[in-house]
mmCIF file of C-alpha atoms in Angstrom:
data_model
loop_
_atom_site.group_PDB
_atom_site.id
_atom_site.type_symbol
_atom_site.label_atom_id
_atom_site.label_comp_id
_atom_site.label_asym_id
_atom_site.label_seq_id
_atom_site.Cartn_x
_atom_site.Cartn_y
_atom_site.Cartn_z
ATOM 1 C CA UNK Y 1 -26.805 21.688 19.787
ATOM 2 C CA UNK Y 2 -26.454 25.402 19.102
ATOM 3 C CA UNK Y 3 -24.510 26.739 16.110
ATOM 4 C CA UNK Y 4 -24.018 30.502 16.028
ATOM 5 C CA UNK Y 5 -23.250 31.690 12.511
ATOM 6 C CA UNK Y 6 -22.001 35.227 11.848
ATOM 7 C CA UNK Y 7 -23.245 36.452 8.472
ATOM 8 C CA UNK Y 8 -26.818 35.978 7.265
ATOM 9 C CA UNK Y 9 -26.015 36.808 3.657
ATOM 10 C CA UNK Y 10 -26.384 34.491 0.679
ATOM 11 C CA UNK Y 11 -23.292 32.412 1.499
ATOM 12 C CA UNK Y 12 -24.263 32.166 5.151
ATOM 13 C CA UNK Y 13 -27.813 31.040 4.418
ATOM 14 C CA UNK Y 14 -27.218 29.122 1.207
ATOM 15 C CA UNK Y 15 -24.066 27.250 2.198
ATOM 16 C CA UNK Y 16 -22.775 27.112 5.778
ATOM 17 C CA UNK Y 17 -26.031 27.697 7.649
ATOM 18 C CA UNK Y 18 -27.886 25.223 5.448
ATOM 19 C CA UNK Y 19 -25.355 22.440 6.108
ATOM 20 C CA UNK Y 20 -25.351 23.117 9.847
ATOM 21 C CA UNK Y 21 -29.149 23.015 9.969
ATOM 22 C CA UNK Y 22 -29.221 19.720 8.058
ATOM 23 C CA UNK Y 23 -26.653 18.362 10.532
ATOM 24 C CA UNK Y 24 -29.053 18.836 13.423
ATOM 25 C CA UNK Y 25 -27.862 22.153 14.828
ATOM 26 C CA UNK Y 26 -30.155 24.834 16.190
ATOM 27 C CA UNK Y 27 -28.808 27.543 13.872
ATOM 28 C CA UNK Y 28 -28.797 31.175 14.972
ATOM 29 C CA UNK Y 29 -27.704 33.768 12.394
ATOM 30 C CA UNK Y 30 -25.953 36.890 13.723
ATOM 31 C CA UNK Y 31 -26.015 39.893 11.414
ATOM 32 C CA UNK Y 32 -26.520 43.672 11.388
ATOM 33 C CA UNK Y 33 -29.200 43.578 8.673
ATOM 34 C CA UNK Y 34 -32.416 44.186 10.603
ATOM 35 C CA UNK Y 35 -34.678 43.268 7.695
ATOM 36 C CA UNK Y 36 -33.071 39.848 7.250
ATOM 37 C CA UNK Y 37 -32.936 39.139 10.993
ATOM 38 C CA UNK Y 38 -36.590 40.080 11.447
ATOM 39 C CA UNK Y 39 -37.606 37.897 8.518
ATOM 40 C CA UNK Y 40 -35.636 34.944 9.894
ATOM 41 C CA UNK Y 41 -37.397 35.303 13.233
ATOM 42 C CA UNK Y 42 -40.825 35.759 11.637
ATOM 43 C CA UNK Y 43 -40.610 32.789 9.283
ATOM 44 C CA UNK Y 44 -38.112 30.530 11.038
ATOM 45 C CA UNK Y 45 -37.087 28.961 7.722
ATOM 46 C CA UNK Y 46 -36.057 29.840 4.172
ATOM 47 C CA UNK Y 47 -35.662 28.356 0.692
ATOM 48 C CA UNK Y 48 -32.406 27.310 -0.985
ATOM 49 C CA UNK Y 49 -32.586 26.778 -4.744
ATOM 50 C CA UNK Y 50 -29.964 25.039 -6.881
ATOM 51 C CA UNK Y 51 -28.762 27.010 -9.892
ATOM 52 C CA UNK Y 52 -29.162 24.339 -12.543
ATOM 53 C CA UNK Y 53 -31.739 23.211 -15.072
ATOM 54 C CA UNK Y 54 -33.769 21.335 -12.433
ATOM 55 C CA UNK Y 55 -34.013 24.306 -10.039
ATOM 56 C CA UNK Y 56 -34.506 21.945 -7.100
ATOM 57 C CA UNK Y 57 -35.613 23.736 -3.935
ATOM 58 C CA UNK Y 58 -35.074 22.828 -0.300
ATOM 59 C CA UNK Y 59 -36.533 24.341 2.859
ATOM 60 C CA UNK Y 60 -33.972 25.069 5.581
ATOM 61 C CA UNK Y 61 -35.193 25.386 9.159
ATOM 62 C CA UNK Y 62 -35.922 25.913 11.902
ATOM 63 C CA UNK Y 63 -33.578 28.899 12.201
ATOM 64 C CA UNK Y 64 -33.578 32.216 14.003
ATOM 65 C CA UNK Y 65 -31.606 35.441 13.996
ATOM 66 C CA UNK Y 66 -30.017 38.003 16.273
ATOM 67 C CA UNK Y 67 -28.767 41.515 15.546
ATOM 68 C CA UNK Y 68 -25.061 41.448 16.377
ATOM 69 C CA UNK Y 69 -24.920 45.245 16.695
ATOM 70 C CA UNK Y 70 -27.883 45.897 18.984
ATOM 71 C CA UNK Y 71 -28.514 42.626 20.860
ATOM 72 C CA UNK Y 72 -25.079 42.311 22.403
ATOM 73 C CA UNK Y 73 -26.103 40.810 25.731
ATOM 74 C CA UNK Y 74 -28.068 38.057 23.974
ATOM 75 C CA UNK Y 75 -25.133 37.544 21.609
ATOM 76 C CA UNK Y 76 -22.675 37.086 24.499
ATOM 77 C CA UNK Y 77 -25.040 34.538 26.039
ATOM 78 C CA UNK Y 78 -25.207 32.599 22.780
ATOM 79 C CA UNK Y 79 -21.410 32.473 22.515
ATOM 80 C CA UNK Y 80 -21.276 31.267 26.105
ATOM 81 C CA UNK Y 81 -23.731 28.452 25.362
ATOM 82 C CA UNK Y 82 -22.901 27.554 21.738
ATOM 83 C CA UNK Y 83 -21.500 24.224 20.615
ATOM 84 C CA UNK Y 84 -20.058 25.728 17.429
ATOM 85 C CA UNK Y 85 -19.392 29.199 15.991
ATOM 86 C CA UNK Y 86 -18.909 29.797 12.255
ATOM 87 C CA UNK Y 87 -18.512 32.877 10.080
ATOM 88 C CA UNK Y 88 -19.141 33.949 6.488
ATOM 89 C CA UNK Y 89 -18.781 37.711 6.726
ATOM 90 C CA UNK Y 90 -15.873 38.514 4.425
ATOM 91 C CA UNK Y 91 -12.202 38.766 5.476
ATOM 92 C CA UNK Y 92 -12.378 42.494 6.225
ATOM 93 C CA UNK Y 93 -15.241 42.040 8.703
ATOM 94 C CA UNK Y 94 -13.520 39.439 10.888
ATOM 95 C CA UNK Y 95 -11.854 42.142 12.963
ATOM 96 C CA UNK Y 96 -15.276 43.724 13.588
ATOM 97 C CA UNK Y 97 -16.830 40.557 15.007
ATOM 98 C CA UNK Y 98 -13.724 39.740 17.060
ATOM 99 C CA UNK Y 99 -14.784 42.130 19.831
ATOM 100 C CA UNK Y 100 -18.201 40.580 20.558
ATOM 101 C CA UNK Y 101 -16.761 37.069 20.273
ATOM 102 C CA UNK Y 102 -14.055 37.973 22.795
ATOM 103 C CA UNK Y 103 -16.674 39.335 25.188
ATOM 104 C CA UNK Y 104 -18.763 36.219 24.736
ATOM 105 C CA UNK Y 105 -15.784 33.997 25.472
ATOM 106 C CA UNK Y 106 -15.137 35.901 28.694
ATOM 107 C CA UNK Y 107 -18.694 35.125 29.764
ATOM 108 C CA UNK Y 108 -18.333 31.519 28.648
ATOM 109 C CA UNK Y 109 -15.298 30.972 30.886
ATOM 110 C CA UNK Y 110 -17.508 31.623 33.920
ATOM 111 C CA UNK Y 111 -20.369 29.251 33.073
ATOM 112 C CA UNK Y 112 -19.291 26.680 30.470
ATOM 113 C CA UNK Y 113 -16.232 24.415 30.452
ATOM 114 C CA UNK Y 114 -17.220 22.485 27.311
ATOM 115 C CA UNK Y 115 -14.925 22.820 24.261
ATOM 116 C CA UNK Y 116 -15.923 25.328 21.581
ATOM 117 C CA UNK Y 117 -14.692 25.538 18.002
ATOM 118 C CA UNK Y 118 -14.775 28.705 15.913
ATOM 119 C CA UNK Y 119 -14.462 28.199 12.142
ATOM 120 C CA UNK Y 120 -14.044 31.145 9.778
ATOM 121 C CA UNK Y 121 -15.506 30.096 6.419
ATOM 122 C CA UNK Y 122 -14.006 32.888 4.367
ATOM 123 C CA UNK Y 123 -12.389 33.218 0.967
ATOM 124 C CA UNK Y 124 -8.939 33.564 2.467
ATOM 125 C CA UNK Y 125 -5.998 31.483 3.654
ATOM 126 C CA UNK Y 126 -5.877 30.912 7.425
ATOM 127 C CA UNK Y 127 -9.160 32.673 8.171
ATOM 128 C CA UNK Y 128 -9.731 31.002 11.550
ATOM 129 C CA UNK Y 129 -6.144 31.642 12.632
ATOM 130 C CA UNK Y 130 -6.552 35.296 11.659
ATOM 131 C CA UNK Y 131 -9.786 35.545 13.637
ATOM 132 C CA UNK Y 132 -8.030 33.961 16.626
ATOM 133 C CA UNK Y 133 -5.351 36.669 16.497
ATOM 134 C CA UNK Y 134 -8.008 39.388 16.382
ATOM 135 C CA UNK Y 135 -9.878 37.856 19.330
ATOM 136 C CA UNK Y 136 -6.748 37.272 21.404
ATOM 137 C CA UNK Y 137 -5.702 40.901 20.860
ATOM 138 C CA UNK Y 138 -8.814 41.841 22.827
ATOM 139 C CA UNK Y 139 -8.113 39.514 25.761
ATOM 140 C CA UNK Y 140 -5.683 39.737 28.635
ATOM 141 C CA UNK Y 141 -2.846 37.263 28.949
ATOM 142 C CA UNK Y 142 -4.733 35.471 31.714
ATOM 143 C CA UNK Y 143 -7.898 35.271 29.585
ATOM 144 C CA UNK Y 144 -5.957 33.977 26.597
ATOM 145 C CA UNK Y 145 -4.397 31.232 28.690
ATOM 146 C CA UNK Y 146 -7.790 30.293 30.132
ATOM 147 C CA UNK Y 147 -9.418 29.655 26.750
ATOM 148 C CA UNK Y 148 -6.458 28.303 24.784
ATOM 149 C CA UNK Y 149 -7.110 24.688 25.735
ATOM 150 C CA UNK Y 150 -10.892 24.769 25.378
ATOM 151 C CA UNK Y 151 -11.447 26.911 22.273
ATOM 152 C CA UNK Y 152 -10.253 25.695 18.874
ATOM 153 C CA UNK Y 153 -9.878 27.668 15.673
ATOM 154 C CA UNK Y 154 -9.774 25.096 12.839
ATOM 155 C CA UNK Y 155 -8.866 26.630 9.497
ATOM 156 C CA UNK Y 156 -11.080 25.803 6.560
ATOM 157 C CA UNK Y 157 -11.325 26.116 2.796
ATOM 158 C CA UNK Y 158 -14.710 26.867 1.243
ATOM 159 C CA UNK Y 159 -15.895 26.898 -2.339
ATOM 160 C CA UNK Y 160 -19.376 27.608 -3.672
ATOM 161 C CA UNK Y 161 -20.473 30.129 -6.283
ATOM 162 C CA UNK Y 162 -23.487 32.216 -5.297
ATOM 163 C CA UNK Y 163 -24.648 34.367 -8.224
ATOM 164 C CA UNK Y 164 -25.967 37.912 -7.982
ATOM 165 C CA UNK Y 165 -29.703 37.474 -7.486
ATOM 166 C CA UNK Y 166 -32.954 39.213 -6.675
ATOM 167 C CA UNK Y 167 -36.011 37.452 -5.254
ATOM 168 C CA UNK Y 168 -39.373 38.686 -4.018
ATOM 169 C CA UNK Y 169 -38.725 36.452 -1.004
ATOM 170 C CA UNK Y 170 -36.021 38.256 1.004
ATOM 171 C CA UNK Y 171 -34.624 35.013 2.446
ATOM 172 C CA UNK Y 172 -34.596 32.837 -0.672
ATOM 173 C CA UNK Y 173 -31.110 32.133 -1.985
ATOM 174 C CA UNK Y 174 -29.864 30.452 -5.156
ATOM 175 C CA UNK Y 175 -26.570 28.541 -5.066
ATOM 176 C CA UNK Y 176 -24.668 26.346 -7.470
ATOM 177 C CA UNK Y 177 -24.948 22.565 -6.920
ATOM 178 C CA UNK Y 178 -21.178 22.142 -6.426
ATOM 179 C CA UNK Y 179 -19.615 22.948 -3.067
ATOM 180 C CA UNK Y 180 -16.540 22.073 -1.053
ATOM 181 C CA UNK Y 181 -15.950 22.721 2.650
ATOM 182 C CA UNK Y 182 -12.679 21.276 3.930
ATOM 183 C CA UNK Y 183 -11.700 21.696 7.585
ATOM 184 C CA UNK Y 184 -8.431 20.898 9.364
ATOM 185 C CA UNK Y 185 -9.404 18.237 11.894
ATOM 186 C CA UNK Y 186 -6.107 18.539 13.771
ATOM 187 C CA UNK Y 187 -7.034 22.004 15.104
ATOM 188 C CA UNK Y 188 -10.259 21.115 16.935
ATOM 189 C CA UNK Y 189 -10.739 21.469 20.647
ATOM 190 C CA UNK Y 190 -12.473 18.341 21.906
ATOM 191 C CA UNK Y 191 -14.422 16.029 19.628
ATOM 192 C CA UNK Y 192 -14.596 16.699 15.886
ATOM 193 C CA UNK Y 193 -18.275 17.438 15.068
ATOM 194 C CA UNK Y 194 -20.251 15.497 12.485
ATOM 195 C CA UNK Y 195 -21.254 18.129 9.926
ATOM 196 C CA UNK Y 196 -22.936 17.047 6.706
ATOM 197 C CA UNK Y 197 -20.909 17.959 3.629
ATOM 198 C CA UNK Y 198 -17.629 18.724 5.443
ATOM 199 C CA UNK Y 199 -14.417 17.023 4.361
ATOM 200 C CA UNK Y 200 -12.056 16.682 7.317
ATOM 201 C CA UNK Y 201 -8.367 16.696 6.427
ATOM 202 C CA UNK Y 202 -5.047 16.621 8.260
ATOM 203 C CA UNK Y 203 -3.368 18.976 5.784
ATOM 204 C CA UNK Y 204 -5.460 21.846 4.460
ATOM 205 C CA UNK Y 205 -2.799 23.381 2.217
ATOM 206 C CA UNK Y 206 -3.510 21.216 -0.872
ATOM 207 C CA UNK Y 207 -7.217 22.066 -0.768
ATOM 208 C CA UNK Y 208 -6.628 25.776 -0.199
ATOM 209 C CA UNK Y 209 -4.125 26.104 -3.020
ATOM 210 C CA UNK Y 210 -6.084 23.871 -5.393
ATOM 211 C CA UNK Y 211 -9.155 26.064 -4.927
ATOM 212 C CA UNK Y 212 -7.261 29.371 -5.039
ATOM 213 C CA UNK Y 213 -5.126 28.419 -8.061
ATOM 214 C CA UNK Y 214 -7.944 26.797 -10.043
ATOM 215 C CA UNK Y 215 -11.287 28.415 -9.162
ATOM 216 C CA UNK Y 216 -10.032 31.893 -8.237
ATOM 217 C CA UNK Y 217 -7.266 31.974 -10.841
ATOM 218 C CA UNK Y 218 -9.568 30.699 -13.576
ATOM 219 C CA UNK Y 219 -12.353 33.109 -12.640
ATOM 220 C CA UNK Y 220 -9.947 36.064 -12.644
ATOM 221 C CA UNK Y 221 -8.377 35.037 -15.948
ATOM 222 C CA UNK Y 222 -11.808 34.766 -17.588
ATOM 223 C CA UNK Y 223 -12.821 38.151 -16.177
ATOM 224 C CA UNK Y 224 -9.733 40.123 -17.206
ATOM 225 C CA UNK Y 225 -9.457 38.460 -20.614
ATOM 226 C CA UNK Y 226 -13.200 38.879 -21.158
ATOM 227 C CA UNK Y 227 -13.052 42.548 -20.187
ATOM 228 C CA UNK Y 228 -10.270 43.135 -22.685
ATOM 229 C CA UNK Y 229 -12.497 41.605 -25.376
ATOM 230 C CA UNK Y 230 -15.468 43.763 -24.369
ATOM 231 C CA UNK Y 231 -17.543 40.786 -23.174
ATOM 232 C CA UNK Y 232 -20.257 41.219 -20.562
ATOM 233 C CA UNK Y 233 -20.510 37.954 -18.608
ATOM 234 C CA UNK Y 234 -18.240 35.129 -17.494
ATOM 235 C CA UNK Y 235 -20.338 32.736 -19.572
ATOM 236 C CA UNK Y 236 -19.710 34.902 -22.641
ATOM 237 C CA UNK Y 237 -16.015 34.993 -21.791
ATOM 238 C CA UNK Y 238 -15.505 31.255 -21.288
ATOM 239 C CA UNK Y 239 -17.304 30.544 -24.580
ATOM 240 C CA UNK Y 240 -15.053 32.953 -26.482
ATOM 241 C CA UNK Y 241 -12.372 30.780 -28.167
ATOM 242 C CA UNK Y 242 -9.416 33.051 -27.385
ATOM 243 C CA UNK Y 243 -10.477 33.703 -23.796
ATOM 244 C CA UNK Y 244 -11.125 30.004 -23.207
ATOM 245 C CA UNK Y 245 -7.656 29.193 -24.541
ATOM 246 C CA UNK Y 246 -6.149 31.767 -22.178
ATOM 247 C CA UNK Y 247 -8.043 30.392 -19.164
ATOM 248 C CA UNK Y 248 -7.340 26.751 -19.985
ATOM 249 C CA UNK Y 249 -3.662 27.549 -20.530
ATOM 250 C CA UNK Y 250 -3.403 29.267 -17.143
ATOM 251 C CA UNK Y 251 -5.040 26.310 -15.403
ATOM 252 C CA UNK Y 252 -2.681 23.926 -17.161
ATOM 253 C CA UNK Y 253 0.146 25.953 -15.635
ATOM 254 C CA UNK Y 254 -1.286 26.060 -12.115
ATOM 255 C CA UNK Y 255 -2.131 22.366 -12.439
ATOM 256 C CA UNK Y 256 1.505 21.625 -13.164
ATOM 257 C CA UNK Y 257 2.461 23.221 -9.864
ATOM 258 C CA UNK Y 258 -0.323 21.519 -7.877
ATOM 259 C CA UNK Y 259 0.396 18.037 -9.211
ATOM 260 C CA UNK Y 260 4.137 18.389 -8.666
ATOM 261 C CA UNK Y 261 3.723 19.826 -5.145
ATOM 262 C CA UNK Y 262 0.896 17.712 -3.699
ATOM 263 C CA UNK Y 263 -0.528 14.204 -3.994
ATOM 264 C CA UNK Y 264 -3.020 15.010 -6.750
ATOM 265 C CA UNK Y 265 -2.609 12.767 -9.794
ATOM 266 C CA UNK Y 266 -2.602 14.272 -13.264
ATOM 267 C CA UNK Y 267 -5.899 12.537 -14.083
ATOM 268 C CA UNK Y 268 -7.506 13.609 -10.804
ATOM 269 C CA UNK Y 269 -6.551 17.230 -11.262
ATOM 270 C CA UNK Y 270 -7.578 17.307 -14.914
ATOM 271 C CA UNK Y 271 -11.044 16.079 -13.903
ATOM 272 C CA UNK Y 272 -11.192 18.818 -11.249
ATOM 273 C CA UNK Y 273 -10.109 21.441 -13.768
ATOM 274 C CA UNK Y 274 -12.766 20.284 -16.259
ATOM 275 C CA UNK Y 275 -15.400 20.538 -13.529
ATOM 276 C CA UNK Y 276 -14.308 24.085 -12.667
ATOM 277 C CA UNK Y 277 -14.502 25.265 -16.280
ATOM 278 C CA UNK Y 278 -17.940 23.647 -16.453
ATOM 279 C CA UNK Y 279 -18.996 25.767 -13.485
ATOM 280 C CA UNK Y 280 -17.975 28.902 -15.374
ATOM 281 C CA UNK Y 281 -20.171 27.727 -18.281
ATOM 282 C CA UNK Y 282 -23.283 27.331 -16.119
ATOM 283 C CA UNK Y 283 -25.895 29.705 -17.574
ATOM 284 C CA UNK Y 284 -27.664 29.860 -14.214
ATOM 285 C CA UNK Y 285 -24.494 31.234 -12.579
ATOM 286 C CA UNK Y 286 -23.497 33.777 -15.199
ATOM 287 C CA UNK Y 287 -21.842 36.757 -13.517
ATOM 288 C CA UNK Y 288 -20.770 40.137 -14.861
ATOM 289 C CA UNK Y 289 -17.147 40.281 -15.962
ATOM 290 C CA UNK Y 290 -16.644 43.616 -14.202
ATOM 291 C CA UNK Y 291 -17.902 42.238 -10.873
ATOM 292 C CA UNK Y 292 -15.550 39.247 -10.976
ATOM 293 C CA UNK Y 293 -12.650 41.456 -12.073
ATOM 294 C CA UNK Y 294 -13.152 44.082 -9.362
ATOM 295 C CA UNK Y 295 -10.496 44.775 -6.707
ATOM 296 C CA UNK Y 296 -7.487 44.278 -9.004
ATOM 297 C CA UNK Y 297 -4.998 45.618 -6.445
ATOM 298 C CA UNK Y 298 -5.893 42.784 -4.065
ATOM 299 C CA UNK Y 299 -5.945 40.195 -6.826
ATOM 300 C CA UNK Y 300 -2.531 41.317 -8.069
ATOM 301 C CA UNK Y 301 -0.989 40.829 -4.625
ATOM 302 C CA UNK Y 302 2.082 38.632 -4.350
ATOM 303 C CA UNK Y 303 0.192 35.961 -2.384
ATOM 304 C CA UNK Y 304 -2.984 35.996 -4.445
ATOM 305 C CA UNK Y 305 -4.431 34.092 -7.412
ATOM 306 C CA UNK Y 306 -2.253 35.344 -10.272
ATOM 307 C CA UNK Y 307 1.177 36.331 -9.012
ATOM 308 C CA UNK Y 308 1.521 33.599 -6.379
ATOM 309 C CA UNK Y 309 1.153 30.558 -8.657
ATOM 310 C CA UNK Y 310 3.238 32.264 -11.336
ATOM 311 C CA UNK Y 311 6.091 32.832 -8.865
ATOM 312 C CA UNK Y 312 5.852 29.261 -7.621
ATOM 313 C CA UNK Y 313 6.132 27.970 -11.179
ATOM 314 C CA UNK Y 314 9.183 30.150 -11.766
ATOM 315 C CA UNK Y 315 10.740 28.645 -8.625
ATOM 316 C CA UNK Y 316 10.157 25.187 -10.111
ATOM 317 C CA UNK Y 317 11.877 26.222 -13.337
ATOM 318 C CA UNK Y 318 8.750 26.666 -15.487
ATOM 319 C CA UNK Y 319 7.785 29.708 -17.536
ATOM 320 C CA UNK Y 320 4.191 30.768 -16.671
ATOM 321 C CA UNK Y 321 3.312 32.343 -20.000
ATOM 322 C CA UNK Y 322 -0.465 32.366 -19.581
ATOM 323 C CA UNK Y 323 -0.391 33.519 -15.967
ATOM 324 C CA UNK Y 324 1.911 36.370 -16.965
ATOM 325 C CA UNK Y 325 -0.631 37.259 -19.646
ATOM 326 C CA UNK Y 326 -3.334 37.283 -16.953
ATOM 327 C CA UNK Y 327 -1.269 39.636 -14.800
ATOM 328 C CA UNK Y 328 -0.808 41.972 -17.760
ATOM 329 C CA UNK Y 329 -4.564 41.914 -18.454
ATOM 330 C CA UNK Y 330 -5.339 42.671 -14.797
ATOM 331 C CA UNK Y 331 -2.994 45.652 -14.974
ATOM 332 C CA UNK Y 332 -5.064 46.958 -17.900
ATOM 333 C CA UNK Y 333 -8.411 46.655 -16.082
ATOM 334 C CA UNK Y 334 -9.643 50.261 -16.149
ATOM 335 C CA UNK Y 335 -13.280 50.030 -15.061
ATOM 336 C CA UNK Y 336 -14.336 53.475 -13.816
ATOM 337 C CA UNK Y 337 -16.957 51.956 -11.484
ATOM 338 C CA UNK Y 338 -14.382 50.059 -9.421
ATOM 339 C CA UNK Y 339 -12.393 52.195 -6.923
ATOM 340 C CA UNK Y 340 -9.406 49.814 -6.933
ATOM 341 C CA UNK Y 341 -9.274 49.831 -10.733
ATOM 342 C CA UNK Y 342 -9.247 53.638 -10.677
ATOM 343 C CA UNK Y 343 -6.491 53.608 -8.066
ATOM 344 C CA UNK Y 344 -4.521 51.052 -10.069
ATOM 345 C CA UNK Y 345 -4.626 53.153 -13.220
ATOM 346 C CA UNK Y 346 -3.579 56.201 -11.222
ATOM 347 C CA UNK Y 347 -0.588 54.287 -9.868
ATOM 348 C CA UNK Y 348 0.347 53.144 -13.382
ATOM 349 C CA UNK Y 349 0.174 56.738 -14.642
ATOM 350 C CA UNK Y 350 2.467 57.819 -11.800
ATOM 351 C CA UNK Y 351 4.918 54.903 -11.544
ATOM 352 C CA UNK Y 352 4.505 52.998 -14.799
ATOM 353 C CA UNK Y 353 3.841 49.272 -15.038
ATOM 354 C CA UNK Y 354 7.289 48.624 -13.623
ATOM 355 C CA UNK Y 355 6.516 50.497 -10.419
ATOM 356 C CA UNK Y 356 3.227 48.689 -9.923
ATOM 357 C CA UNK Y 357 4.855 45.303 -10.500
ATOM 358 C CA UNK Y 358 7.319 46.204 -7.745
ATOM 359 C CA UNK Y 359 4.960 47.834 -5.248
ATOM 360 C CA UNK Y 360 1.765 45.806 -5.743
ATOM 361 C CA UNK Y 361 2.952 42.461 -7.089
ATOM 362 C CA UNK Y 362 6.171 42.286 -5.083
ATOM 363 C CA UNK Y 363 8.309 41.569 -8.149
ATOM 364 C CA UNK Y 364 11.835 42.850 -8.632
ATOM 365 C CA UNK Y 365 13.017 43.900 -12.082
ATOM 366 C CA UNK Y 366 15.451 40.999 -12.355
ATOM 367 C CA UNK Y 367 12.733 38.401 -11.687
ATOM 368 C CA UNK Y 368 11.828 36.321 -14.740
ATOM 369 C CA UNK Y 369 8.106 36.883 -14.128
ATOM 370 C CA UNK Y 370 8.617 40.673 -14.107
ATOM 371 C CA UNK Y 371 10.225 40.463 -17.543
ATOM 372 C CA UNK Y 372 7.557 38.088 -18.842
ATOM 373 C CA UNK Y 373 4.697 40.380 -17.818
ATOM 374 C CA UNK Y 374 6.386 43.413 -19.371
ATOM 375 C CA UNK Y 375 6.835 41.478 -22.621
ATOM 376 C CA UNK Y 376 3.059 40.865 -22.714
ATOM 377 C CA UNK Y 377 2.334 44.537 -22.051
ATOM 378 C CA UNK Y 378 4.624 45.588 -24.897
ATOM 379 C CA UNK Y 379 3.278 42.976 -27.338
#
C-alpha cells in the first residue's frame, strides 16, 4: 500500500506520516525542501521523540521522499498508483499542491480504476473539501465527472502540538504524547482504510469545534493575556494566576456552548478541558507567547477561535465576558516582529477599535459582543 504525504515538516513526519507508516503503508513524503528529501532517501527512517519526562523515542520507517517541485513526472506516477494521499502543508499551501494532484489524477484515470482518498490534515475547517475545490478548478467538466465517483475527499480534524525545536539530526522530531485525528467516514470513496490512531466519525462538526474552541481558543487566550503581562512563554502564562483565570473562564464559556450544542456531557467536556490546560503546562512543549499570538488578523476573524464562539454564545443568550476580554487583548497585540500585528495596529490607528471590530471581526455596532469588547478596551 502506498501513502503519498504532502509536507515533510515536523507535523508531517511526527504525526501523520508516523501513523501511516505504523499502519503498514509505504510512505512517500512530497516536499520542496531538498535537504529533508535527500536525508529521507539516504536514511530511509527517522526518530520521533515524545515531549514528556520519559522522552520515549520511536524509529519510523521505511520511508522515502520526492521533491514535489522538481520531480513532477515521478510525482504524477505516485498519485496514479497511490492508495491514499494526505497533506500537512498549511492551509495557504493547499492551492499550490492542487495543480500537481490534478495532473496526477488525470494520469490515474488512464491506468488505475481503484478508489483513492485524499485527506487534508490541516488546522482548518473543511480542509479536504477546500482542496477538492482547488483541484476541480484545474480539471475540465469531463475530468471532474470521471473522478467524482472514485476519488473521495474526507474532511478531518487534527490536533497535536509540535514545539519549536532544533536537533543535530535533521529528521528527528519531538511531539507531544497527546494527539487526535478524526476523519469523516461518510466521505470515503470505496473501503474505509484501517489507520492506527484515527477516530472515524459520522459527524465531524463536534470534533472540529471542540478542538477549535478549546485548544485554539485556550492557546490564543493564554498568548494574548500573557503578552499583556509581559510573559515570555505559554508555560509562564498558564502558571500566572490572573492569566490562568482568564483562560479557564474562556474555556468555561466555550464549554457551555459545546455541551449545549453537541452530545458531550458536562463531565466529559470538563475532563477534556483539564487535559488541554495540562498540555499548556507541559514544560517540554513550552512555546513563546509571541509565536502563539502571531497572525492576530486571522485569529480575530468572525469564524475563528475568539469571535466565533463568542457570537455563538450571544446567540444562545449568554454573555461571553472572558472571550470578549480575549478579543480586546488580541486587538492590543502590538508585536513589531509580526507583520499582521503591525497591520492591525495601523488599522486601529486609522479606523479605531470600532472600525476593526466591524471590518475584521464582522461585528456591527449594535451587536452585544461589540459593546462588550469596547467595554473591556475602555476599562
